[in-house]
XYZ file of C-alpha atoms in Angstrom:
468
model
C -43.833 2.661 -38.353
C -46.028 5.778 -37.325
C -46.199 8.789 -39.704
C -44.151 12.137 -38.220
C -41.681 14.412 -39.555
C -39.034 12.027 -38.873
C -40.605 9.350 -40.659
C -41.415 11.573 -43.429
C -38.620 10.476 -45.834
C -40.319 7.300 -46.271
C -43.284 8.955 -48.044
C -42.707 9.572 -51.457
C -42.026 13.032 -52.387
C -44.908 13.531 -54.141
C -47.053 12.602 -51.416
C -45.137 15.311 -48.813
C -46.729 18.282 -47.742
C -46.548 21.548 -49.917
C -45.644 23.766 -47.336
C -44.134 24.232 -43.929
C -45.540 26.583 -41.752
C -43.531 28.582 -39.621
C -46.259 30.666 -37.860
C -49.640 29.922 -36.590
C -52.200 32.905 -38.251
C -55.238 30.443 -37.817
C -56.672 28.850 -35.075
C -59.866 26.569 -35.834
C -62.700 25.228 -33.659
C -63.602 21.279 -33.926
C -60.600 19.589 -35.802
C -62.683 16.773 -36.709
C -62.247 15.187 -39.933
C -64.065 17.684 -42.033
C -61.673 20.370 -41.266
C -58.667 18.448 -42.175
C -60.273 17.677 -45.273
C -61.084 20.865 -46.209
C -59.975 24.000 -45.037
C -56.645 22.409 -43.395
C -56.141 21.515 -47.461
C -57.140 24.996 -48.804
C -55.104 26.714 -46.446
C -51.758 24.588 -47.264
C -52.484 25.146 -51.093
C -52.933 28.923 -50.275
C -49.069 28.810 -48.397
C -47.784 26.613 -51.038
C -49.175 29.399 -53.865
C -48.008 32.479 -52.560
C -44.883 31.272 -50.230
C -46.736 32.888 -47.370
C -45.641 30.233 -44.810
C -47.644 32.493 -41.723
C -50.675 30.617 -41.922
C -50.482 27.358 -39.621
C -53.100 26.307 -38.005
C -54.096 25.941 -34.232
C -56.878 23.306 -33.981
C -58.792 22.836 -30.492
C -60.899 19.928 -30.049
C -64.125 21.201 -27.652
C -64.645 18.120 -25.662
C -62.653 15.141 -26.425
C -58.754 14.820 -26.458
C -59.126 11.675 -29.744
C -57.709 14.120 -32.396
C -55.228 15.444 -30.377
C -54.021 11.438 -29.469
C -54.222 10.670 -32.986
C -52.256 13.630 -34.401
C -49.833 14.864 -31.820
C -47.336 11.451 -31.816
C -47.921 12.152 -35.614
C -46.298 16.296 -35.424
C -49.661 16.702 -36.391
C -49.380 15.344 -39.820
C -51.887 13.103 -41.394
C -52.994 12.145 -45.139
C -55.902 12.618 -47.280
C -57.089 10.764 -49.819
C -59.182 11.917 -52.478
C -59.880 9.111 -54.897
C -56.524 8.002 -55.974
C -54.930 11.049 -55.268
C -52.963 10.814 -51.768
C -50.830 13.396 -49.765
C -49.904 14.257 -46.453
C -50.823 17.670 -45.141
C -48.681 19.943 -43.201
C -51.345 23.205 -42.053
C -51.801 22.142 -38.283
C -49.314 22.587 -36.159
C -50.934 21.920 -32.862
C -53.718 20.599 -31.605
C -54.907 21.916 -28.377
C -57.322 19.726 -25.628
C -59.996 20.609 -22.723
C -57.823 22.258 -20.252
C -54.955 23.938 -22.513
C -54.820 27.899 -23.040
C -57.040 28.578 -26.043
C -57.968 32.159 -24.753
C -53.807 32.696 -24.919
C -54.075 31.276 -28.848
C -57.024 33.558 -29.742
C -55.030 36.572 -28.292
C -51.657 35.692 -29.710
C -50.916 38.745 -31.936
C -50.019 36.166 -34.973
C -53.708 34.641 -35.129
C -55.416 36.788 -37.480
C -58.591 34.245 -38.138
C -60.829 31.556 -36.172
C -62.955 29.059 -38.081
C -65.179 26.951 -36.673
C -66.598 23.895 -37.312
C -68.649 22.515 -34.162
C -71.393 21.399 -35.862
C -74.959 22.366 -35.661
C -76.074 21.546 -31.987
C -72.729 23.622 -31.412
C -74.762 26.827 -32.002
C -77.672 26.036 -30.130
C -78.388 29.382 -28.278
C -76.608 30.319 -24.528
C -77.278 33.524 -22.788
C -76.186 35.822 -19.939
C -72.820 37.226 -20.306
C -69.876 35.050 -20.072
C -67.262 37.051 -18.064
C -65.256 36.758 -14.594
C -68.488 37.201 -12.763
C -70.491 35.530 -14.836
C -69.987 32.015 -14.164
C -72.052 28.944 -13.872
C -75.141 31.621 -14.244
C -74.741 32.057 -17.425
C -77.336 30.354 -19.771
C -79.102 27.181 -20.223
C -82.203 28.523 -22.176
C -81.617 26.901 -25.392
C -82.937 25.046 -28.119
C -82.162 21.581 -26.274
C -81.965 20.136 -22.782
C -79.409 19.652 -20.422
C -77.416 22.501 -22.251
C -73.768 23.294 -21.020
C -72.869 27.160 -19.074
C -72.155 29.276 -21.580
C -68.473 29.546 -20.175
C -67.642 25.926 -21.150
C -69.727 25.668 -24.725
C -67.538 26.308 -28.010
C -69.111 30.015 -28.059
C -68.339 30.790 -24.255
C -64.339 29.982 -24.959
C -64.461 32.086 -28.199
C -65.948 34.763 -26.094
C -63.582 34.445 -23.889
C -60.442 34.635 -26.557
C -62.173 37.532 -27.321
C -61.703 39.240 -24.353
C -57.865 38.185 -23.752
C -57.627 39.420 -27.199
C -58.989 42.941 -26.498
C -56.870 42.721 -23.435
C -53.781 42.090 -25.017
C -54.508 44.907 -27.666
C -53.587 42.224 -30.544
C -55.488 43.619 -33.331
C -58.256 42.663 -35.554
C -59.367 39.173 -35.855
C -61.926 37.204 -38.817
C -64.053 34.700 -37.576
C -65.609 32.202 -39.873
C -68.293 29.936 -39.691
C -68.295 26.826 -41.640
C -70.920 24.808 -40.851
C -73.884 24.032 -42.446
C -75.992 26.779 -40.526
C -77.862 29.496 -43.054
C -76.784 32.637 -42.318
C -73.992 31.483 -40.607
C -72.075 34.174 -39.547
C -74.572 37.023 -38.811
C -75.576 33.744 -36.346
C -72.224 33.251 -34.823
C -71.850 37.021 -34.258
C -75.380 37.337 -33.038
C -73.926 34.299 -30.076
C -71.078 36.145 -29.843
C -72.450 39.743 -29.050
C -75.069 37.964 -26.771
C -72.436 36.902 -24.484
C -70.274 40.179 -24.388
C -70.557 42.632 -21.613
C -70.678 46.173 -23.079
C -66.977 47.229 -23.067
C -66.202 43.734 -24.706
C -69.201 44.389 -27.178
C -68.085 47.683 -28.035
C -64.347 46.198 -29.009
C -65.760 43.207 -30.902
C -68.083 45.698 -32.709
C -64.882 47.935 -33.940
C -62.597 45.075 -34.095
C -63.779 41.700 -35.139
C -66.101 40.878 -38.142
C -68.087 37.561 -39.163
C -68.100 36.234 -42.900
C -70.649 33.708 -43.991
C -68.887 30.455 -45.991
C -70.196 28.197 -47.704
C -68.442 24.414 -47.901
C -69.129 21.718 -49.496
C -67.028 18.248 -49.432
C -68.126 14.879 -48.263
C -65.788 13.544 -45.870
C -66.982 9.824 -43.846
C -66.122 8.547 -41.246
C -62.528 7.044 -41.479
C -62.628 2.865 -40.893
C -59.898 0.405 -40.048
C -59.831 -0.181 -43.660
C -58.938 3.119 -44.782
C -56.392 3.035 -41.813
C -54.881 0.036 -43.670
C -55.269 1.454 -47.129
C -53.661 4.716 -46.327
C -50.447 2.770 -44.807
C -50.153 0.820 -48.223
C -50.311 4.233 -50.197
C -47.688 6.161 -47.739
C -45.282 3.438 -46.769
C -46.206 4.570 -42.872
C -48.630 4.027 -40.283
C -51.018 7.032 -40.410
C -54.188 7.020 -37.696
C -55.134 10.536 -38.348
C -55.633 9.964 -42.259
C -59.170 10.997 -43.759
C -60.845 9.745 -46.666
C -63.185 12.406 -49.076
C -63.778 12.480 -52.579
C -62.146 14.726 -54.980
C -65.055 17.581 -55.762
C -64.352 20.602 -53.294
C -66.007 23.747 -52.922
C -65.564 26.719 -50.222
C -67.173 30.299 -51.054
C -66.592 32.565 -48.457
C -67.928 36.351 -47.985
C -64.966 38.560 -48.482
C -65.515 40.864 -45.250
C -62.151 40.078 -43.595
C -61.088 42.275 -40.087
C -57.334 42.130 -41.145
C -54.896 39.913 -43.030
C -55.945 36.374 -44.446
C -54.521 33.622 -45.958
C -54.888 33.539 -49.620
C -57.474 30.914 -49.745
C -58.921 32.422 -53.260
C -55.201 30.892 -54.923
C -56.347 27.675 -53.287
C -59.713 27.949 -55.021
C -61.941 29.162 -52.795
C -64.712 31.825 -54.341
C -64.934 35.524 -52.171
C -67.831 36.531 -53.029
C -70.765 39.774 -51.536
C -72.886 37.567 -50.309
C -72.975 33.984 -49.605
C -76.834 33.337 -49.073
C -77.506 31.708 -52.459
C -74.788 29.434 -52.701
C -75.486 28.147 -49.002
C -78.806 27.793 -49.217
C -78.065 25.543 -52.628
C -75.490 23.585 -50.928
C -77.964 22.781 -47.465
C -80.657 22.355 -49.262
C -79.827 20.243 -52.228
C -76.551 18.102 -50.920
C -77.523 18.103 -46.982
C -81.103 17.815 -47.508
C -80.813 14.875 -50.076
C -78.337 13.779 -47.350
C -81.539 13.898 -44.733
C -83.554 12.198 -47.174
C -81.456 9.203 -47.924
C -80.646 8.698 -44.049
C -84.160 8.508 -43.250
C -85.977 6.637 -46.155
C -83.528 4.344 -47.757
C -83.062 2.071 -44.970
C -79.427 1.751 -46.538
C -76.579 1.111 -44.772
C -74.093 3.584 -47.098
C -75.361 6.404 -49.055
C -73.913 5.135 -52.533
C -75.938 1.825 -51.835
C -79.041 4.268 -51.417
C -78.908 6.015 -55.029
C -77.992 2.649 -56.697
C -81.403 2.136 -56.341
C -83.629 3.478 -59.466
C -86.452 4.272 -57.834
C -84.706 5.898 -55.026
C -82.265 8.241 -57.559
C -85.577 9.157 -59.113
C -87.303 10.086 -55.636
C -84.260 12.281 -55.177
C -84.422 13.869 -58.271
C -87.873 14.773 -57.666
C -87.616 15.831 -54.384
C -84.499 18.281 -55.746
C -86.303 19.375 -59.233
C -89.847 19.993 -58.099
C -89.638 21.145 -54.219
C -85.962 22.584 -53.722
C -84.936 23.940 -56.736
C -87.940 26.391 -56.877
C -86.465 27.334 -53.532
C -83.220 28.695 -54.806
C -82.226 32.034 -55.850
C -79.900 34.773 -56.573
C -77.158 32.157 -58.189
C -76.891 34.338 -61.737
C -75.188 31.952 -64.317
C -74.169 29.174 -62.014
C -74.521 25.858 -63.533
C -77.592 24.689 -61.018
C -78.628 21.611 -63.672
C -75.035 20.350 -63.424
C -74.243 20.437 -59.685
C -77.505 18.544 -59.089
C -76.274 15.856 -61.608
C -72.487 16.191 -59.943
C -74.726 15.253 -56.401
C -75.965 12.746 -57.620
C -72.829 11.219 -59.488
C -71.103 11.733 -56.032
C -73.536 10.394 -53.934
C -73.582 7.213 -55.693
C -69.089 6.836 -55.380
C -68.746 3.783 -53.592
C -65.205 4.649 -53.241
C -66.495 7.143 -50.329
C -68.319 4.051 -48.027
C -69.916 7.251 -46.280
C -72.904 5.400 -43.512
C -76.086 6.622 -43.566
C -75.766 6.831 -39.689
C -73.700 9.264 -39.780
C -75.786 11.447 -41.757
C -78.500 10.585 -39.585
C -77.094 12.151 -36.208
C -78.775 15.209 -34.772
C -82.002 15.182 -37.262
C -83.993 17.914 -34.803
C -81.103 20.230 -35.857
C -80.481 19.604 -39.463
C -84.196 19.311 -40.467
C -85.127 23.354 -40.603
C -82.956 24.612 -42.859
C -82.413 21.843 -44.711
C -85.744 20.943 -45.414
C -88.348 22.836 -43.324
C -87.518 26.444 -44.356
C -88.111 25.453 -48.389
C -91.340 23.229 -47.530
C -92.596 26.855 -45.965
C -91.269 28.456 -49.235
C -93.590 26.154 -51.224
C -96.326 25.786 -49.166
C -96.469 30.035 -49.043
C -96.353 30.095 -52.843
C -99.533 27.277 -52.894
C -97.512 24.054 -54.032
C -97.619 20.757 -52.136
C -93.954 19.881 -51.046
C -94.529 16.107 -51.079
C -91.326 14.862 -51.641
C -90.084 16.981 -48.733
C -93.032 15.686 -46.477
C -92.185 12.111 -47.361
C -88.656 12.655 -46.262
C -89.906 14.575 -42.882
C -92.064 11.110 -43.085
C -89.347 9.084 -43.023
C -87.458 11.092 -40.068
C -90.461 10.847 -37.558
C -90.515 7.135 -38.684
C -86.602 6.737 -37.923
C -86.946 8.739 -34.125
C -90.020 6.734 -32.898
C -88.013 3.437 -34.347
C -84.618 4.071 -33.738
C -82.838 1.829 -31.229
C -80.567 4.206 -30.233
C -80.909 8.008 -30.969
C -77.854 9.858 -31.265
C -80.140 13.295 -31.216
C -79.937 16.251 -28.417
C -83.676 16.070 -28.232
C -83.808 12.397 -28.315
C -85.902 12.882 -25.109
C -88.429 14.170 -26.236
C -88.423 12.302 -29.932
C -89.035 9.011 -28.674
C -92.184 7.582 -28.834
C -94.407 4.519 -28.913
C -94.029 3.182 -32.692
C -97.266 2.001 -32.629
C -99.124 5.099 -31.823
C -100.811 5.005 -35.504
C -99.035 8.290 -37.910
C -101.755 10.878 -36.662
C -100.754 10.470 -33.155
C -97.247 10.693 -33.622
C -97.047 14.068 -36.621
C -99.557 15.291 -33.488
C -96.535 14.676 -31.328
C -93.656 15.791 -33.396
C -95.004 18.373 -34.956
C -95.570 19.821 -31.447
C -91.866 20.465 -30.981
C -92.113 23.996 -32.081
C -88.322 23.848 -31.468
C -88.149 21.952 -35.053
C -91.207 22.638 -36.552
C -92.759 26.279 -35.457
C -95.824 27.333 -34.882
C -96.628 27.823 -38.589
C -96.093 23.660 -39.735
C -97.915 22.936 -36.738
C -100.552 24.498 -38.075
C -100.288 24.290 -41.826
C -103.338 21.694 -42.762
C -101.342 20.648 -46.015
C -98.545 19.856 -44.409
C -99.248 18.442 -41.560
C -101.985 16.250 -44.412
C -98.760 15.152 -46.593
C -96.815 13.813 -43.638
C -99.089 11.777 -41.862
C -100.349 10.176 -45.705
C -96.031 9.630 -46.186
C -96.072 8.279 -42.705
C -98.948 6.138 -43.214
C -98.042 4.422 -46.468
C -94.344 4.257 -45.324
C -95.657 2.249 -41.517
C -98.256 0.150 -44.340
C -96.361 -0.530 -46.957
C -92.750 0.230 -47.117
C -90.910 2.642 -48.999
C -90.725 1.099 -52.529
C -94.673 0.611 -52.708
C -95.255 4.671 -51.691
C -92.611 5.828 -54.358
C -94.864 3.677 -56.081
C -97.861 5.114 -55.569
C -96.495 9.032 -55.302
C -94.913 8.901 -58.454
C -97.987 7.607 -60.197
């Protein structure tokens, strides 16, 4: 029997939903399963705390119409299970597909904040203005190839909420990023005012603001088996339920256009400025993410740091070339959130795949590792450990069967083109890379040695070596 609200009797109460929205006030971009792990949680905690039941949310899927098939027979309830704690959520009230009337959503008087997860590639740049004239003109000059008009991309159809919006009068509106982009929201408005014409600019200018956040939760892929596990915990069929672990963090810069739920009741830290704890969160969690999915070779992450000499490469790799990299973060605990990392990359409760992680390197690789190896390199250390994990990433695109990368194109490669040739190659993309890597002797020195030793030897042999 499938979970919905007429089904929900069977769960046991303790399991139900907190709250029961009776509004939507929130309307979010890429209801994947990140979102309904984490801010879809915070924001029923925040209605459940205060009694404010205004805040349901309005997801919209960008491309694909699977969320929408999974949750809609379900009244858009699902489960989560963090470790052995299991309950069904009740934030989303709708989920909308390709084709249905997001612009109406965005300029319903009600929504009072957007949040967006669309990952990185989502933000890769589109220009022209997106308006009634604009059309299929609009840009393709972007950081990939075979880029979408920027009418159709995530950006284009917030622009265009925006403009019903401003049309319709409705009032201010928040818009927060939460994806793992630095700067994140002075790079979603930047997107945003790119694609305004100038009485649209003017409004969003007076009208509209864009807080940075910061999240952090590790959420896999859901499997059969969690499908089966979940149905055994809730006494119902459930095949929107996601799997994370318990640890959640989202720190958000309190610049809000209007009214909000109360997402600091929930937990969530409102803070001046965001830049530290992102930068700790991409750079430590995301880029020992990178690292694993590129040099372990395992097939789950907690199989990864189960190795000894692997926990110690990323303990290294955090200690002597991030860390240094990291500032502005006053008394926070820095020693014990990289221990907490490492504790929860090693849960094999969470089964998260190392393919997973591995998706879209060309994006993920600046900021999480690229921006602190020019950090290090500018203050005249040798980022090795960073190297041997940008090592291991040219290694996995010139290897890979299948890459799942928006560059892929241009990543592939002969394998046996000798580790010279192919940093040459890669490091070429100045898309990635920059003119400044591409030039950097050191670096470009430490990557083809990692690349060399990894092609030679393997990776337990150069940890080896390195560490000696």
């Amino acid at each position: 029997m499938r979970l919905s609200r007429a089904t929900l009797s069977r769960v046991a109460p303790g399991a139900r939903p907190l709250a029961e929205p009776r509004a939507t006030g929130v309307v979010h971009l890429g209801i994947g399963a990140f979102h309904r792990a984490h801010q879809a949680v915070y924001t029923e905690l925040a209605m459940a705390a205060t009694g404010d039941d205004r805040w349901g949310i309005c997801g919209a899927s960008q491309r694909s119409t699977a969320v929408a098939e999974l949750l809609r027979p379900q009244d858009c309830l699902y489960g989560v299970r963090a470790g052995d704690d299991v309950r069904v959520i009740g934030s989303v009230r709708e989920v909308l597909v390709p084709g249905d009337d997001l612009a109406a959503r965005l300029a319903a008087p009600e929504t009072a904040v957007v949040t967006l997860t669309i990952t990185e590639k989502g933000y890769r740049r589109v220009s022209g203005p997106v308006g009634p004239s604009a059309g299929a003109s609009a840009g393709q000059a972007g950081r990939g190839q075979g880029e979408e008009p920027g009418p159709s991309t995530a950006i284009g159809r917030l622009v265009a909420g925006l403009r019903a919006r401003a049309a319709a009068d409705a009032g201010p509106l928040t818009v927060v990023s939460c994806d793992n982009l630095p700067g994140n929201g002075a790079t979603l408005a930047a997107l945003v005012t790119e694609l305004c014409e100038p009485p649209l600019l003017r409004w969003v200018e007076q009208n509209v603001t864009f807080p940075a956040s910061m999240v952090d939760r590790i959420v896999p892929a859901t499997t059969p088996a969690d499908l089966d596990d979940m149905e055994a915990r809730l006494g119902v069929r459930d095949l929107g339920a996601v799997v994370t672990e318990p640890f959640t963090q989202w720190v958000i810069e309190d610049d809000f256009a209007g009214d909000r739920p109360a997402w600091d009741r929930a937990g969530a830290l409102l803070v001046g400025d965001v830049l530290p704890y992102e930068r700790m969160k991409l750079r430590l969690l995301n880029g020992g993410h990178s690292a694993i999915a590129y040099l372990s070779g395992a097939e789950h992450v907690s199989e990864a740091v189960g190795d000894a000499a692997f926990a110690g490469y990323l303990r290294r790799l955090m200690d002597e070339d991030l860390t240094p990299t990291l500032h502005g973060l006053g008394r926070f605990d820095l020693a014990g959130y990289k221990r907490s990392l490492l504790a929860r990359f090693a849960n094999p409760g969470l089964r998260h795949r190392v393919a997973q992680i591995a998706a879209d390197g060309s994006q993920k690789l600046p900021q999480r590792l690229l921006d602190p190896a020019r950090e290090r390199l500018a203050a005249g250390h040798e980022p090795r450990w960073i190297a041997l994990a940008v090592a291991g990433w040219m290694r996995y695109v010139t290897t890979a069967r299948e890459l799942d990368d928006p560059l892929a194109d241009r990543l592939t490669g002969d394998p046996d083109a000798g580790a010279a040739a192919t940093v040459e190659r890669l490091l070429a993309i100045e898309e990635i890379f920059g003119a400044d890597l591409r030039e950097d002797r050191v670096f470009r020195e430490l990557v083809t040695d990692g690349l060399h030793r990894l092609t030679a030897d393997g990776l337990a042999p150069t940890l080896r070596t390195l560490d000696a």
